[in-house]
Each structure stands twice: as structure tokens, then as C-alpha cells.
Amino acid sequence: MSMELLVHPSVLFAFFGAFAMQLLSLMEIRNIPKTQRPDFKDLFYWLPFIVAPLLGAGLALAYVFPSDVLKPLVAINIGVSAPLILRSMANINPLDKSGINPGEGA
């Protein structure tokens, strides 16, 4: 894999889209009472600021690897939603034959 692919615009857009999502959650802290705010000295609080952008960039890289077809807005969307996409992929059990249960009233 070439360095050119790692700095591909789609990968960078996804990286910064995921990073922007983390910044939005940081901005919401002002709405939380001071007694309930997180400990900013804790490494685990800052870990999503590193992991989420890397997941977003990695997912965008998987999309653009064979050919670069992502538009910037799509790449940003992939970066923002990468943790949700990967979590839902991890929860899928290919051996489960019961199918999808849409829930009551669907």
C-alpha cells in the first residue's frame, strides 16, 4: 500500500469527519453540570479522539482501495459514522439463521 493512498483526500476527509464528531461531543460538555463532567486527565476520555478518526480513515481506505470513487461529503459521512458501521458489522452473526427481527409493530 502506497503512502499516496494513505493521504488520499477521501481518507483525510473521513479522518477529519470522525475527529469533528468527537469535537462536537466535547462541545456538549458545557451543558453537563460540573459535578457530572468527565475527568479530562483520564486517558480513556481522550482515546476516542484517536481511535474514531483512525477507524474512519481505515473504513474510507477500504472504500477507496480498489478505486477512488468517494465524494468528499460521502467520505466525511463515512468518517462520522465509522464507529456505528463497525459496531453493527461486529454484531452480525453469520451463523444465526433466525433472520432479522424488526420488532413489534414493524
mmCIF file of N, CA and C in Angstrom:
data_model
loop_
_atom_site.group_PDB
_atom_site.id
_atom_site.type_symbol
_atom_site.label_atom_id
_atom_site.label_comp_id
_atom_site.label_asym_id
_atom_site.label_seq_id
_atom_site.Cartn_x
_atom_site.Cartn_y
_atom_site.Cartn_z
ATOM 1 N N MET A 1 0.855 -1.164 0.000
ATOM 2 C CA MET A 1 0.000 0.000 0.000
ATOM 3 C C MET A 1 0.904 1.231 0.000
ATOM 4 N N SER A 2 0.636 2.111 -0.905
ATOM 5 C CA SER A 2 1.495 3.287 -1.043
ATOM 6 C C SER A 2 1.072 4.392 -0.076
ATOM 7 N N MET A 3 2.025 5.259 0.207
ATOM 8 C CA MET A 3 1.758 6.410 1.081
ATOM 9 C C MET A 3 0.727 7.334 0.431
ATOM 10 N N GLU A 4 0.705 7.323 -0.888
ATOM 11 C CA GLU A 4 -0.249 8.144 -1.642
ATOM 12 C C GLU A 4 -1.694 7.789 -1.286
ATOM 13 N N LEU A 5 -1.940 6.509 -1.072
ATOM 14 C CA LEU A 5 -3.285 6.061 -0.731
ATOM 15 C C LEU A 5 -3.657 6.470 0.695
ATOM 16 N N LEU A 6 -2.677 6.518 1.588
ATOM 17 C CA LEU A 6 -2.946 6.895 2.975
ATOM 18 C C LEU A 6 -3.295 8.375 3.113
ATOM 19 N N VAL A 7 -2.794 9.205 2.213
ATOM 20 C CA VAL A 7 -3.124 10.635 2.255
ATOM 21 C C VAL A 7 -4.112 10.997 1.146
ATOM 22 N N HIS A 8 -4.825 9.999 0.686
ATOM 23 C CA HIS A 8 -5.864 10.216 -0.327
ATOM 24 C C HIS A 8 -6.900 11.178 0.259
ATOM 25 N N PRO A 9 -7.403 12.113 -0.521
ATOM 26 C CA PRO A 9 -8.386 13.075 0.005
ATOM 27 C C PRO A 9 -9.577 12.425 0.690
ATOM 28 N N SER A 10 -10.076 11.325 0.172
ATOM 29 C CA SER A 10 -11.223 10.651 0.796
ATOM 30 C C SER A 10 -10.872 10.142 2.185
ATOM 31 N N VAL A 11 -9.668 9.611 2.341
ATOM 32 C CA VAL A 11 -9.225 9.112 3.643
ATOM 33 C C VAL A 11 -9.087 10.280 4.625
ATOM 34 N N LEU A 12 -8.537 11.383 4.160
ATOM 35 C CA LEU A 12 -8.378 12.556 5.027
ATOM 36 C C LEU A 12 -9.721 13.165 5.404
ATOM 37 N N PHE A 13 -10.649 13.229 4.459
ATOM 38 C CA PHE A 13 -11.993 13.742 4.768
ATOM 39 C C PHE A 13 -12.665 12.864 5.824
ATOM 40 N N ALA A 14 -12.536 11.554 5.689
ATOM 41 C CA ALA A 14 -13.132 10.644 6.673
ATOM 42 C C ALA A 14 -12.470 10.808 8.037
ATOM 43 N N PHE A 15 -11.146 10.949 8.057
ATOM 44 C CA PHE A 15 -10.409 11.144 9.299
ATOM 45 C C PHE A 15 -10.904 12.395 10.020
ATOM 46 N N PHE A 16 -10.963 13.495 9.293
ATOM 47 C CA PHE A 16 -11.376 14.752 9.918
ATOM 48 C C PHE A 16 -12.875 14.793 10.213
ATOM 49 N N GLY A 17 -13.681 14.037 9.470
ATOM 50 C CA GLY A 17 -15.103 13.927 9.795
ATOM 51 C C GLY A 17 -15.305 13.240 11.135
ATOM 52 N N ALA A 18 -14.562 12.161 11.372
ATOM 53 C CA ALA A 18 -14.647 11.461 12.659
ATOM 54 C C ALA A 18 -14.101 12.333 13.786
ATOM 55 N N PHE A 19 -13.040 13.064 13.514
ATOM 56 C CA PHE A 19 -12.464 13.955 14.518
ATOM 57 C C PHE A 19 -13.445 15.078 14.867
ATOM 58 N N ALA A 20 -14.118 15.618 13.856
ATOM 59 C CA ALA A 20 -15.109 16.673 14.079
ATOM 60 C C ALA A 20 -16.257 16.158 14.941
ATOM 61 N N MET A 21 -16.643 14.903 14.750
ATOM 62 C CA MET A 21 -17.709 14.324 15.564
ATOM 63 C C MET A 21 -17.285 14.276 17.030
ATOM 64 N N GLN A 22 -16.038 13.957 17.288
ATOM 65 C CA GLN A 22 -15.537 13.943 18.662
ATOM 66 C C GLN A 22 -15.520 15.357 19.246
ATOM 67 N N LEU A 23 -15.174 16.338 18.426
ATOM 68 C CA LEU A 23 -15.171 17.723 18.903
ATOM 69 C C LEU A 23 -16.574 18.191 19.243
ATOM 70 N N LEU A 24 -17.564 17.738 18.482
ATOM 71 C CA LEU A 24 -18.947 18.095 18.793
ATOM 72 C C LEU A 24 -19.371 17.552 20.151
ATOM 73 N N SER A 25 -18.952 16.332 20.446
ATOM 74 C CA SER A 25 -19.297 15.776 21.760
ATOM 75 C C SER A 25 -18.566 16.526 22.870
ATOM 76 N N LEU A 26 -17.367 16.997 22.593
ATOM 77 C CA LEU A 26 -16.621 17.790 23.575
ATOM 78 C C LEU A 26 -17.324 19.121 23.835
ATOM 79 N N MET A 27 -17.897 19.704 22.799
ATOM 80 C CA MET A 27 -18.602 20.970 22.952
ATOM 81 C C MET A 27 -19.856 20.824 23.810
ATOM 82 N N GLU A 28 -20.448 19.656 23.842
ATOM 83 C CA GLU A 28 -21.675 19.429 24.614
ATOM 84 C C GLU A 28 -21.416 19.361 26.112
ATOM 85 N N ILE A 29 -20.173 19.254 26.507
ATOM 86 C CA ILE A 29 -19.853 19.135 27.933
ATOM 87 C C ILE A 29 -20.281 20.371 28.712
ATOM 88 N N ARG A 30 -20.333 21.504 28.064
ATOM 89 C CA ARG A 30 -20.741 22.720 28.765
ATOM 90 C C ARG A 30 -22.182 22.634 29.261
ATOM 91 N N ASN A 31 -22.973 21.727 28.695
ATOM 92 C CA ASN A 31 -24.367 21.546 29.110
ATOM 93 C C ASN A 31 -24.518 20.577 30.282
ATOM 94 N N ILE A 32 -23.414 19.953 30.691
ATOM 95 C CA ILE A 32 -23.437 18.981 31.785
ATOM 96 C C ILE A 32 -23.039 19.696 33.074
ATOM 97 N N PRO A 33 -23.732 19.442 34.171
ATOM 98 C CA PRO A 33 -23.332 20.063 35.441
ATOM 99 C C PRO A 33 -21.884 19.713 35.792
ATOM 100 N N LYS A 34 -21.190 20.634 36.435
ATOM 101 C CA LYS A 34 -19.773 20.452 36.737
ATOM 102 C C LYS A 34 -19.502 19.185 37.545
ATOM 103 N N THR A 35 -20.423 18.812 38.384
ATOM 104 C CA THR A 35 -20.221 17.616 39.209
ATOM 105 C C THR A 35 -20.305 16.322 38.401
ATOM 106 N N GLN A 36 -20.893 16.380 37.207
ATOM 107 C CA GLN A 36 -21.066 15.188 36.378
ATOM 108 C C GLN A 36 -20.124 15.161 35.179
ATOM 109 N N ARG A 37 -19.282 16.153 35.042
ATOM 110 C CA ARG A 37 -18.374 16.203 33.897
ATOM 111 C C ARG A 37 -17.286 15.144 34.016
ATOM 112 N N PRO A 38 -16.786 14.672 32.873
ATOM 113 C CA PRO A 38 -15.760 13.630 32.913
ATOM 114 C C PRO A 38 -14.418 14.159 33.427
ATOM 115 N N ASP A 39 -13.565 13.232 33.800
ATOM 116 C CA ASP A 39 -12.220 13.563 34.246
ATOM 117 C C ASP A 39 -11.337 13.722 33.005
ATOM 118 N N PHE A 40 -10.974 14.950 32.700
ATOM 119 C CA PHE A 40 -10.193 15.211 31.487
ATOM 120 C C PHE A 40 -8.749 14.729 31.593
ATOM 121 N N LYS A 41 -8.323 14.344 32.775
ATOM 122 C CA LYS A 41 -6.967 13.831 32.959
ATOM 123 C C LYS A 41 -6.886 12.333 32.666
ATOM 124 N N ASP A 42 -8.043 11.715 32.514
ATOM 125 C CA ASP A 42 -8.104 10.282 32.264
ATOM 126 C C ASP A 42 -7.829 9.992 30.782
ATOM 127 N N LEU A 43 -6.892 9.099 30.516
ATOM 128 C CA LEU A 43 -6.528 8.740 29.143
ATOM 129 C C LEU A 43 -7.718 8.150 28.387
ATOM 130 N N PHE A 44 -8.561 7.395 29.093
ATOM 131 C CA PHE A 44 -9.700 6.758 28.425
ATOM 132 C C PHE A 44 -10.714 7.775 27.905
ATOM 133 N N TYR A 45 -10.723 8.971 28.455
ATOM 134 C CA TYR A 45 -11.606 10.003 27.916
ATOM 135 C C TYR A 45 -11.109 10.456 26.538
ATOM 136 N N TRP A 46 -9.803 10.573 26.374
ATOM 137 C CA TRP A 46 -9.215 11.088 25.140
ATOM 138 C C TRP A 46 -9.010 10.015 24.074
ATOM 139 N N LEU A 47 -9.116 8.753 24.441
ATOM 140 C CA LEU A 47 -8.889 7.661 23.493
ATOM 141 C C LEU A 47 -9.785 7.733 22.252
ATOM 142 N N PRO A 48 -11.081 8.067 22.382
ATOM 143 C CA PRO A 48 -11.913 8.176 21.180
ATOM 144 C C PRO A 48 -11.444 9.250 20.190
ATOM 145 N N PHE A 49 -10.720 10.268 20.675
ATOM 146 C CA PHE A 49 -10.204 11.296 19.779
ATOM 147 C C PHE A 49 -9.107 10.743 18.869
ATOM 148 N N ILE A 50 -8.533 9.619 19.255
ATOM 149 C CA ILE A 50 -7.505 8.970 18.435
ATOM 150 C C ILE A 50 -8.118 7.818 17.638
ATOM 151 N N VAL A 51 -8.895 6.977 18.327
ATOM 152 C CA VAL A 51 -9.421 5.759 17.715
ATOM 153 C C VAL A 51 -10.475 6.055 16.646
ATOM 154 N N ALA A 52 -11.435 6.919 16.931
ATOM 155 C CA ALA A 52 -12.517 7.192 15.971
ATOM 156 C C ALA A 52 -11.988 7.733 14.634
ATOM 157 N N PRO A 53 -11.079 8.721 14.626
ATOM 158 C CA PRO A 53 -10.547 9.174 13.344
ATOM 159 C C PRO A 53 -9.774 8.081 12.593
ATOM 160 N N LEU A 54 -9.058 7.237 13.338
ATOM 161 C CA LEU A 54 -8.341 6.141 12.671
ATOM 162 C C LEU A 54 -9.307 5.117 12.088
ATOM 163 N N LEU A 55 -10.398 4.840 12.814
ATOM 164 C CA LEU A 55 -11.429 3.939 12.270
ATOM 165 C C LEU A 55 -12.077 4.536 11.029
ATOM 166 N N GLY A 56 -12.379 5.828 11.081
ATOM 167 C CA GLY A 56 -12.979 6.495 9.921
ATOM 168 C C GLY A 56 -12.054 6.473 8.719
ATOM 169 N N ALA A 57 -10.783 6.766 8.952
ATOM 170 C CA ALA A 57 -9.810 6.746 7.862
ATOM 171 C C ALA A 57 -9.635 5.336 7.320
ATOM 172 N N GLY A 58 -9.611 4.354 8.214
ATOM 173 C CA GLY A 58 -9.460 2.966 7.777
ATOM 174 C C GLY A 58 -10.638 2.491 6.958
ATOM 175 N N LEU A 59 -11.833 2.867 7.364
ATOM 176 C CA LEU A 59 -13.019 2.467 6.612
ATOM 177 C C LEU A 59 -13.049 3.149 5.242
ATOM 178 N N ALA A 60 -12.693 4.421 5.196
ATOM 179 C CA ALA A 60 -12.629 5.118 3.908
ATOM 180 C C ALA A 60 -11.547 4.501 3.024
ATOM 181 N N LEU A 61 -10.447 4.096 3.621
ATOM 182 C CA LEU A 61 -9.376 3.440 2.870
ATOM 183 C C LEU A 61 -9.879 2.139 2.254
ATOM 184 N N ALA A 62 -10.710 1.408 2.995
ATOM 185 C CA ALA A 62 -11.289 0.178 2.451
ATOM 186 C C ALA A 62 -12.205 0.479 1.262
ATOM 187 N N TYR A 63 -12.883 1.622 1.309
ATOM 188 C CA TYR A 63 -13.748 2.011 0.194
ATOM 189 C C TYR A 63 -12.941 2.427 -1.029
ATOM 190 N N VAL A 64 -11.864 3.159 -0.838
ATOM 191 C CA VAL A 64 -11.132 3.714 -1.987
ATOM 192 C C VAL A 64 -9.987 2.834 -2.456
ATOM 193 N N PHE A 65 -9.724 1.724 -1.787
ATOM 194 C CA PHE A 65 -8.571 0.906 -2.140
ATOM 195 C C PHE A 65 -8.583 0.434 -3.586
ATOM 196 N N PRO A 66 -9.668 -0.180 -4.079
ATOM 197 C CA PRO A 66 -9.605 -0.603 -5.487
ATOM 198 C C PRO A 66 -9.684 0.569 -6.465
ATOM 199 N N SER A 67 -10.480 1.554 -6.129
ATOM 200 C CA SER A 67 -10.592 2.728 -6.999
ATOM 201 C C SER A 67 -11.105 3.888 -6.163
ATOM 202 N N ASP A 68 -10.667 5.086 -6.494
ATOM 203 C CA ASP A 68 -11.064 6.248 -5.691
ATOM 204 C C ASP A 68 -12.350 6.845 -6.238
ATOM 205 N N VAL A 69 -13.474 6.479 -5.620
ATOM 206 C CA VAL A 69 -14.776 6.915 -6.108
ATOM 207 C C VAL A 69 -15.586 7.696 -5.082
ATOM 208 N N LEU A 70 -15.010 8.010 -3.928
ATOM 209 C CA LEU A 70 -15.774 8.710 -2.895
ATOM 210 C C LEU A 70 -15.769 10.215 -3.103
ATOM 211 N N LYS A 71 -16.934 10.789 -3.014
ATOM 212 C CA LYS A 71 -17.058 12.241 -2.998
ATOM 213 C C LYS A 71 -16.714 12.723 -1.588
ATOM 214 N N PRO A 72 -16.254 13.971 -1.434
ATOM 215 C CA PRO A 72 -15.869 14.458 -0.101
ATOM 216 C C PRO A 72 -16.960 14.328 0.949
ATOM 217 N N LEU A 73 -18.203 14.661 0.613
ATOM 218 C CA LEU A 73 -19.283 14.577 1.595
ATOM 219 C C LEU A 73 -19.544 13.131 2.017
ATOM 220 N N VAL A 74 -19.440 12.205 1.091
ATOM 221 C CA VAL A 74 -19.612 10.789 1.422
ATOM 222 C C VAL A 74 -18.475 10.325 2.324
ATOM 223 N N ALA A 75 -17.259 10.759 2.040
ATOM 224 C CA ALA A 75 -16.112 10.392 2.869
ATOM 225 C C ALA A 75 -16.266 10.936 4.287
ATOM 226 N N ILE A 76 -16.752 12.162 4.428
ATOM 227 C CA ILE A 76 -16.987 12.734 5.755
ATOM 228 C C ILE A 76 -18.056 11.925 6.486
ATOM 229 N N ASN A 77 -19.106 11.559 5.772
ATOM 230 C CA ASN A 77 -20.176 10.749 6.366
ATOM 231 C C ASN A 77 -19.647 9.397 6.835
ATOM 232 N N ILE A 78 -18.783 8.795 6.073
ATOM 233 C CA ILE A 78 -18.176 7.522 6.469
ATOM 234 C C ILE A 78 -17.347 7.711 7.734
ATOM 235 N N GLY A 79 -16.593 8.804 7.796
ATOM 236 C CA GLY A 79 -15.787 9.068 8.983
ATOM 237 C C GLY A 79 -16.633 9.281 10.218
ATOM 238 N N VAL A 80 -17.712 10.030 10.073
ATOM 239 C CA VAL A 80 -18.597 10.310 11.212
ATOM 240 C C VAL A 80 -19.280 9.034 11.686
ATOM 241 N N SER A 81 -19.701 8.203 10.759
ATOM 242 C CA SER A 81 -20.476 7.019 11.134
ATOM 243 C C SER A 81 -19.635 5.753 11.249
ATOM 244 N N ALA A 82 -18.327 5.831 11.089
ATOM 245 C CA ALA A 82 -17.470 4.642 11.121
ATOM 246 C C ALA A 82 -17.638 3.806 12.387
ATOM 247 N N PRO A 83 -17.642 4.406 13.580
ATOM 248 C CA PRO A 83 -17.823 3.558 14.761
ATOM 249 C C PRO A 83 -19.155 2.801 14.754
ATOM 250 N N LEU A 84 -20.217 3.453 14.281
ATOM 251 C CA LEU A 84 -21.523 2.781 14.220
ATOM 252 C C LEU A 84 -21.525 1.679 13.170
ATOM 253 N N ILE A 85 -20.909 1.940 12.024
ATOM 254 C CA ILE A 85 -20.840 0.939 10.958
ATOM 255 C C ILE A 85 -20.085 -0.288 11.441
ATOM 256 N N LEU A 86 -18.916 -0.073 12.050
ATOM 257 C CA LEU A 86 -18.095 -1.192 12.509
ATOM 258 C C LEU A 86 -18.754 -1.938 13.662
ATOM 259 N N ARG A 87 -19.450 -1.217 14.557
ATOM 260 C CA ARG A 87 -20.145 -1.883 15.661
ATOM 261 C C ARG A 87 -21.259 -2.771 15.123
ATOM 262 N N SER A 88 -22.021 -2.279 14.139
ATOM 263 C CA SER A 88 -23.109 -3.091 13.597
ATOM 264 C C SER A 88 -22.561 -4.290 12.826
ATOM 265 N N MET A 89 -21.414 -4.115 12.160
ATOM 266 C CA MET A 89 -20.798 -5.249 11.464
ATOM 267 C C MET A 89 -20.307 -6.297 12.467
ATOM 268 N N ALA A 90 -19.806 -5.847 13.597
ATOM 269 C CA ALA A 90 -19.307 -6.775 14.617
ATOM 270 C C ALA A 90 -20.440 -7.536 15.285
ATOM 271 N N ASN A 91 -21.635 -6.958 15.342
ATOM 272 C CA ASN A 91 -22.770 -7.609 15.996
ATOM 273 C C ASN A 91 -23.481 -8.612 15.107
ATOM 274 N N ILE A 92 -23.137 -8.658 13.844
ATOM 275 C CA ILE A 92 -23.791 -9.590 12.923
ATOM 276 C C ILE A 92 -23.186 -10.978 13.110
ATOM 277 N N ASN A 93 -24.044 -11.959 13.292
ATOM 278 C CA ASN A 93 -23.601 -13.338 13.423
ATOM 279 C C ASN A 93 -23.979 -14.068 12.140
ATOM 280 N N PRO A 94 -23.003 -14.393 11.286
ATOM 281 C CA PRO A 94 -23.333 -15.043 10.017
ATOM 282 C C PRO A 94 -23.895 -16.454 10.196
ATOM 283 N N LEU A 95 -23.719 -17.056 11.368
ATOM 284 C CA LEU A 95 -24.223 -18.405 11.608
ATOM 285 C C LEU A 95 -25.648 -18.409 12.131
ATOM 286 N N ASP A 96 -26.170 -17.240 12.493
ATOM 287 C CA ASP A 96 -27.530 -17.136 13.017
ATOM 288 C C ASP A 96 -28.512 -17.175 11.852
ATOM 289 N N LYS A 97 -29.330 -18.200 11.805
ATOM 290 C CA LYS A 97 -30.278 -18.394 10.697
ATOM 291 C C LYS A 97 -31.662 -17.857 11.013
ATOM 292 N N SER A 98 -31.823 -17.194 12.171
ATOM 293 C CA SER A 98 -33.152 -16.740 12.555
ATOM 294 C C SER A 98 -33.622 -15.517 11.777
ATOM 295 N N GLY A 99 -32.729 -14.819 11.132
ATOM 296 C CA GLY A 99 -33.108 -13.649 10.361
ATOM 297 C C GLY A 99 -33.162 -12.403 11.215
ATOM 298 N N ILE A 100 -33.674 -11.352 10.648
ATOM 299 C CA ILE A 100 -33.746 -10.066 11.330
ATOM 300 C C ILE A 100 -35.132 -9.908 11.935
ATOM 301 N N ASN A 101 -35.175 -9.527 13.199
ATOM 302 C CA ASN A 101 -36.437 -9.253 13.872
ATOM 303 C C ASN A 101 -36.617 -7.740 13.912
ATOM 304 N N PRO A 102 -37.532 -7.201 13.112
ATOM 305 C CA PRO A 102 -37.697 -5.733 13.071
ATOM 306 C C PRO A 102 -38.373 -5.173 14.323
ATOM 307 N N GLY A 103 -38.874 -6.026 15.190
ATOM 308 C CA GLY A 103 -39.510 -5.538 16.399
ATOM 309 C C GLY A 103 -41.022 -5.495 16.265
ATOM 310 N N GLU A 104 -41.654 -5.277 17.391
ATOM 311 C CA GLU A 104 -43.100 -5.260 17.437
ATOM 312 C C GLU A 104 -43.670 -4.054 16.705
ATOM 313 N N GLY A 105 -44.678 -4.269 15.888
ATOM 314 C CA GLY A 105 -45.360 -3.183 15.194
ATOM 315 C C GLY A 105 -44.693 -2.761 13.888
ATOM 316 N N ALA A 106 -43.637 -3.436 13.485
ATOM 317 C CA ALA A 106 -42.956 -3.046 12.240
ATOM 318 C C ALA A 106 -43.621 -3.669 11.044
#
